[in-house]
N, CA, C and O atoms as a printed pandas DataFrame, in Angstrom:
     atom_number atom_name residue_name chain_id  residue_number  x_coord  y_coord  z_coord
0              1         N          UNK        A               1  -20.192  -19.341  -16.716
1              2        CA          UNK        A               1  -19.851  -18.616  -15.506
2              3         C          UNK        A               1  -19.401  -17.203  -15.876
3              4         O          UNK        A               1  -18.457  -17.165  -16.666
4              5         N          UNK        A               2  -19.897  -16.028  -15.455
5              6        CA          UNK        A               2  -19.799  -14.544  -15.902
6              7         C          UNK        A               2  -18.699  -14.537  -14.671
7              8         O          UNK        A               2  -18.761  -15.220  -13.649
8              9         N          UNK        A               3  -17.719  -13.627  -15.018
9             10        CA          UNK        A               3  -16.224  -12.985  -14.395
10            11         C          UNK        A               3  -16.577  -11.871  -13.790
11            12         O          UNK        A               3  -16.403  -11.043  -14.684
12            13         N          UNK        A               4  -17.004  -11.226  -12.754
13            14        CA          UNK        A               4  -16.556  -10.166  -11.946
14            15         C          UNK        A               4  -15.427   -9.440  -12.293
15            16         O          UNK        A               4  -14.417  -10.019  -11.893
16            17         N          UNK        A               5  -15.124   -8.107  -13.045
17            18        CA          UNK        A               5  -13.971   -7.296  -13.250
18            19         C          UNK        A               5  -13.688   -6.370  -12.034
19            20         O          UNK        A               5  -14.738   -5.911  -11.586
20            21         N          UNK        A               6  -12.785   -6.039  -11.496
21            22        CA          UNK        A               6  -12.359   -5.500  -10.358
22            23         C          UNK        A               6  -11.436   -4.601  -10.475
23            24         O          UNK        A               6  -10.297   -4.942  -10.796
24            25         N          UNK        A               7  -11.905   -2.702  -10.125
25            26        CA          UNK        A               7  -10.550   -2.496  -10.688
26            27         C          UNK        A               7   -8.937   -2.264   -9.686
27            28         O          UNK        A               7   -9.500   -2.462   -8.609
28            29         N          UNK        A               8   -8.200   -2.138   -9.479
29            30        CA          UNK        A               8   -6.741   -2.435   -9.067
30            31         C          UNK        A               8   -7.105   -1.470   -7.453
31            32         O          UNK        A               8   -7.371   -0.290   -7.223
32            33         N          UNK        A               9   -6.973   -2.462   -6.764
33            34        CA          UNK        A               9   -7.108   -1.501   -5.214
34            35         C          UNK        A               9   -6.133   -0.969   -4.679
35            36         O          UNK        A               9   -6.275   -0.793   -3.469
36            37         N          UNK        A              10   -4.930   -0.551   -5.229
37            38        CA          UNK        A              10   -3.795    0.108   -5.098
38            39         C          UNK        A              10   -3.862    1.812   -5.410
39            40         O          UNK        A              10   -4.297    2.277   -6.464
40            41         N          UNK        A              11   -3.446    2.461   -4.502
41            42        CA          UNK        A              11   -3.671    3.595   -4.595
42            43         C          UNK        A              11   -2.141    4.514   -4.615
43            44         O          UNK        A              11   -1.121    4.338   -3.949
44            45         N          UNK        A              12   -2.372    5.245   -5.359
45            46        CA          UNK        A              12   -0.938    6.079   -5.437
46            47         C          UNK        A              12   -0.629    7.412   -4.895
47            48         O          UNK        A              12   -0.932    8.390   -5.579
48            49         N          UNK        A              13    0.084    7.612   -3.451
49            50        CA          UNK        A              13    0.077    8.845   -3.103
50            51         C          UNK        A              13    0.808    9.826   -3.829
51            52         O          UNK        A              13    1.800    9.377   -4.402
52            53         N          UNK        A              14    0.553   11.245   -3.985
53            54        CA          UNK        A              14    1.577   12.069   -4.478
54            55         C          UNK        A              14    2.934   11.804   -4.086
55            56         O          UNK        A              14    3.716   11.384   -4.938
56            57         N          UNK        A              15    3.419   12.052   -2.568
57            58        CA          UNK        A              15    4.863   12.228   -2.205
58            59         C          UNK        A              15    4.996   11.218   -1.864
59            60         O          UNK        A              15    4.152   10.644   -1.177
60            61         N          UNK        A              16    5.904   10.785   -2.171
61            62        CA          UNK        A              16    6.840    8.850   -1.643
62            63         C          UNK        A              16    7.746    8.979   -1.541
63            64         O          UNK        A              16    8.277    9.535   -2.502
64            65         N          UNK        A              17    8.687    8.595   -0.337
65            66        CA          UNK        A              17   10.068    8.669    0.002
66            67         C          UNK        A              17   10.438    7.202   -1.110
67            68         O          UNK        A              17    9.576    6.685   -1.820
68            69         N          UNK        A              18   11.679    6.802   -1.046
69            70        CA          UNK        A              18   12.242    6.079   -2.222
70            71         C          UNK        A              18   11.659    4.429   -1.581
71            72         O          UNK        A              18   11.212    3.503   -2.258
72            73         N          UNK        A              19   11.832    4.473   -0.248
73            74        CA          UNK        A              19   11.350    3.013    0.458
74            75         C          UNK        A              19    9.681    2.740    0.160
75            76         O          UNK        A              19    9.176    1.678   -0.204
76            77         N          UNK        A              20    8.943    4.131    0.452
77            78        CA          UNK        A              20    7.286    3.890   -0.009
78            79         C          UNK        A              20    7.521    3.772   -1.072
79            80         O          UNK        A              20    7.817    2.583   -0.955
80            81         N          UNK        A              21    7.743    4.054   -2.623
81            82        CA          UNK        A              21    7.542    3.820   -3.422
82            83         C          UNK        A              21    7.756    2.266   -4.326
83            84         O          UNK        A              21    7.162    1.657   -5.216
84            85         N          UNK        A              22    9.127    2.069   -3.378
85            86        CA          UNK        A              22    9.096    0.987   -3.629
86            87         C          UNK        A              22    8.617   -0.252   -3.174
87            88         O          UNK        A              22    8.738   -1.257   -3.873
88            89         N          UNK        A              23    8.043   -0.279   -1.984
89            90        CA          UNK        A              23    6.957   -0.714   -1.139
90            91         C          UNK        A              23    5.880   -0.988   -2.257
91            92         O          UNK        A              23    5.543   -2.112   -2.628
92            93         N          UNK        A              24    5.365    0.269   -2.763
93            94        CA          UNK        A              24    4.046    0.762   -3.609
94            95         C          UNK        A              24    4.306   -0.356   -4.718
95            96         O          UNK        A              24    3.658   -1.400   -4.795
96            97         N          UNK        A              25    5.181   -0.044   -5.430
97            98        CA          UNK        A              25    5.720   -0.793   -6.636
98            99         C          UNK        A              25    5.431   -2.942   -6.398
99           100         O          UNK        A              25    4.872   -3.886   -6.957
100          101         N          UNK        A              26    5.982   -2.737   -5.618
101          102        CA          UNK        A              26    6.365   -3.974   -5.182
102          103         C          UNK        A              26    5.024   -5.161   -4.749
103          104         O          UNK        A              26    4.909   -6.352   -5.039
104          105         N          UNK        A              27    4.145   -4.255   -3.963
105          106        CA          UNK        A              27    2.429   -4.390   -4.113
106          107         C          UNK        A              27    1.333   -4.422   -5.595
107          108         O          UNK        A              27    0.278   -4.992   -5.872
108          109         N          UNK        A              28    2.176   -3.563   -6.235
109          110        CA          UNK        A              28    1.040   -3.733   -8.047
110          111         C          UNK        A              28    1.726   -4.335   -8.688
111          112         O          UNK        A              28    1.320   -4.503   -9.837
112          113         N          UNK        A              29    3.266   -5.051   -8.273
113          114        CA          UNK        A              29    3.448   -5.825   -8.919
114          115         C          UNK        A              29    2.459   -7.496   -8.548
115          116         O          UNK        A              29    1.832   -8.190   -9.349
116          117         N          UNK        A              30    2.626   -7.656   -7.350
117          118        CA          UNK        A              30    1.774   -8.714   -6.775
118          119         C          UNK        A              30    0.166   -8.626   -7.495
119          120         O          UNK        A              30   -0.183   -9.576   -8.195
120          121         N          UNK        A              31   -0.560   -7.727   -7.340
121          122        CA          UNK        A              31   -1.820   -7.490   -7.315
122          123         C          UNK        A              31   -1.732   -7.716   -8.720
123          124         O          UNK        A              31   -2.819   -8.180   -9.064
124          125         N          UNK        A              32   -0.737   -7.582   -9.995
125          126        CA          UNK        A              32   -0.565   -7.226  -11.029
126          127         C          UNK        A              32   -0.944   -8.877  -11.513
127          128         O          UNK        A              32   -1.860   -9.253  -12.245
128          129         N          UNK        A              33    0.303   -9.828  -10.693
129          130        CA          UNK        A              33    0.166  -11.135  -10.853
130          131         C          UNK        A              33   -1.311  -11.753  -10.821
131          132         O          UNK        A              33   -2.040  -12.271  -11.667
132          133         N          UNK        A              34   -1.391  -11.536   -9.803
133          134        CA          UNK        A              34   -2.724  -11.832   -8.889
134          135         C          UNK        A              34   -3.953  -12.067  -10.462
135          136         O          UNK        A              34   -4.634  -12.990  -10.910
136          137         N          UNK        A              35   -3.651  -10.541  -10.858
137          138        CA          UNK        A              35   -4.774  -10.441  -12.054
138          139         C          UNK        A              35   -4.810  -11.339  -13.044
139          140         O          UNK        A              35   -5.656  -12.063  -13.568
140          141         N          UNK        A              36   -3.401  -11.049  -13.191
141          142        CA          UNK        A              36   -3.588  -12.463  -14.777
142          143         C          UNK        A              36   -3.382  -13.755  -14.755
143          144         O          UNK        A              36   -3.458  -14.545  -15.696
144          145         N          UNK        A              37   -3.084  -13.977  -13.514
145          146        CA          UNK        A              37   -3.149  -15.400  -12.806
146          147         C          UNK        A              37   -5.180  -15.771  -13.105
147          148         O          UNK        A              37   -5.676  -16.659  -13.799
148          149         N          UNK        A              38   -5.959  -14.586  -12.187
149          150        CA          UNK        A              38   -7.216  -14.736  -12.106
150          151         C          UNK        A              38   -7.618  -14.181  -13.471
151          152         O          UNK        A              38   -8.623  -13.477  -13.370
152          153         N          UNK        A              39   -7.102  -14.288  -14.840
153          154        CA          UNK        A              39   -7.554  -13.802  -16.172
154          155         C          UNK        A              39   -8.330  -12.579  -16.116
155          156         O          UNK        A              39   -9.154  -12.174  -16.936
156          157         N          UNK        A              40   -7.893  -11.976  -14.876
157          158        CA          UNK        A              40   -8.844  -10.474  -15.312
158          159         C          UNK        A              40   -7.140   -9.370  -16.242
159          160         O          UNK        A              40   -6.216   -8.716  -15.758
160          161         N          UNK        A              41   -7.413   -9.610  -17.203
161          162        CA          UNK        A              41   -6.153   -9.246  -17.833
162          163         C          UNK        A              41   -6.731   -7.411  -18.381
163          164         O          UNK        A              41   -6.038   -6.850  -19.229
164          165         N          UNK        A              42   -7.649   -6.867  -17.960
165          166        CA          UNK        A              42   -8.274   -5.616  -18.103
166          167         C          UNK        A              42   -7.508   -4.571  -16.279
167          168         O          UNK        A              42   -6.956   -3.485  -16.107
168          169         N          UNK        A              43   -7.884   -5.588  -15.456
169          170        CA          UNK        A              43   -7.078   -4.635  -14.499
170          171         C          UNK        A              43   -5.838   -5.231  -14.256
171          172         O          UNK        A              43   -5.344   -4.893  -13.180
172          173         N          UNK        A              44   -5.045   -6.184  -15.072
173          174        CA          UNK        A              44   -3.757   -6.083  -15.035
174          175         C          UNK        A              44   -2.650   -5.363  -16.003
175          176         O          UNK        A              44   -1.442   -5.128  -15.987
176          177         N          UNK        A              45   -3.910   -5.129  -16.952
177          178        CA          UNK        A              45   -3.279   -3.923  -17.871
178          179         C          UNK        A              45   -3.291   -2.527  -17.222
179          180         O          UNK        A              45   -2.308   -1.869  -17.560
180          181         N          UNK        A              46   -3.990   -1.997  -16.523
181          182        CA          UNK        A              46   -4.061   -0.911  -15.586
182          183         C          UNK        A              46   -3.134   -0.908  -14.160
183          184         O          UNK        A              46   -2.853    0.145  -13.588
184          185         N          UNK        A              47   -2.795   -1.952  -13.776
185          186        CA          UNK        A              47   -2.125   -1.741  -12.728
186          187         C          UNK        A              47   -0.550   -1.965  -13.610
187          188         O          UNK        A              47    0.530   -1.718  -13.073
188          189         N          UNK        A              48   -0.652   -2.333  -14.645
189          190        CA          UNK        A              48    0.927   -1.994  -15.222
190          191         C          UNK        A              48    1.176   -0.602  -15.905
191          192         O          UNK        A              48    2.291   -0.113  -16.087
192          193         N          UNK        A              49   -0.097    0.000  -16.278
193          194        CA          UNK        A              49    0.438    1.295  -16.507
194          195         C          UNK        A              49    0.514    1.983  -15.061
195          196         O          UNK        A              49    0.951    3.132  -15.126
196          197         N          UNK        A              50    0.319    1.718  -14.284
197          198        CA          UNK        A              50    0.392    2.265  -12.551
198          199         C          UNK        A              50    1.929    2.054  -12.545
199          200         O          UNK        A              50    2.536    3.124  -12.523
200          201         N          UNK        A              51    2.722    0.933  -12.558
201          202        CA          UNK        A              51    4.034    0.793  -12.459
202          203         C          UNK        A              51    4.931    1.111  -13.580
203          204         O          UNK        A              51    6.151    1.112  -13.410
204          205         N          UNK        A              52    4.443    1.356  -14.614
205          206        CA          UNK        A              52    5.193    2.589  -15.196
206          207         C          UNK        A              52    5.492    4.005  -15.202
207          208         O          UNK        A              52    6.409    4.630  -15.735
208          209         N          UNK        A              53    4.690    4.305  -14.619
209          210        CA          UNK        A              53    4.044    5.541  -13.950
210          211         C          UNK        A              53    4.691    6.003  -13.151
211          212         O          UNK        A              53    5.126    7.147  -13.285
212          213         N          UNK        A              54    4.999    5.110  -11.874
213          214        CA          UNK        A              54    5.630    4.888  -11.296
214          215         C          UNK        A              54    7.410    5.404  -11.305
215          216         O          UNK        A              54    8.054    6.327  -10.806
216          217         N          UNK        A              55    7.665    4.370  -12.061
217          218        CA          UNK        A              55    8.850    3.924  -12.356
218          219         C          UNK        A              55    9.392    4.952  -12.832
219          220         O          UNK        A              55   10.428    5.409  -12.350
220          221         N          UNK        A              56    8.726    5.526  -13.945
221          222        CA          UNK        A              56    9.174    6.833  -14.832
222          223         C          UNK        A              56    9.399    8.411  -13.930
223          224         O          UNK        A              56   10.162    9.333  -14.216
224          225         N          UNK        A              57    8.523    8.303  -12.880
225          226        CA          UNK        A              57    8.706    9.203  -11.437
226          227         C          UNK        A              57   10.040    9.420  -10.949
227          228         O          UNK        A              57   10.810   10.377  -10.875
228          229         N          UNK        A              58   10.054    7.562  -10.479
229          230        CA          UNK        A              58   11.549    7.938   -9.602
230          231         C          UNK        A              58   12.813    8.009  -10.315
231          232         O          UNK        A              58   13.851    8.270   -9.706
């Protein structure tokens, strides 16, 4: 059975008040799960550099 790779449908706006961001955060963490739950461990490595990214912002 061949795996479909998908990459992270989370999108990151420039300006985020402290509630969107953490909203934002709180979503690639899910989607993050989501991935390596479904062994696509290629876009759950990408949506964790998204929440570092993140993180290092606010």
């Amino acid at each position: 059975m061949t795996k479909i790779m998908t990459k992270p449908q989370t999108v990151i706006p420039k300006k985020m008040t402290k509630k969107e961001r953490q909203k934002t955060i709180d979503n690639i963490e899910k989607e993050m799960k989501q991935a390596a739950k479904d062994l696509d461990f290629e876009k759950a490595t990408e949506l964790r550099d998204m929440l570092f990214e993140l993180k290092a912002e606010g």
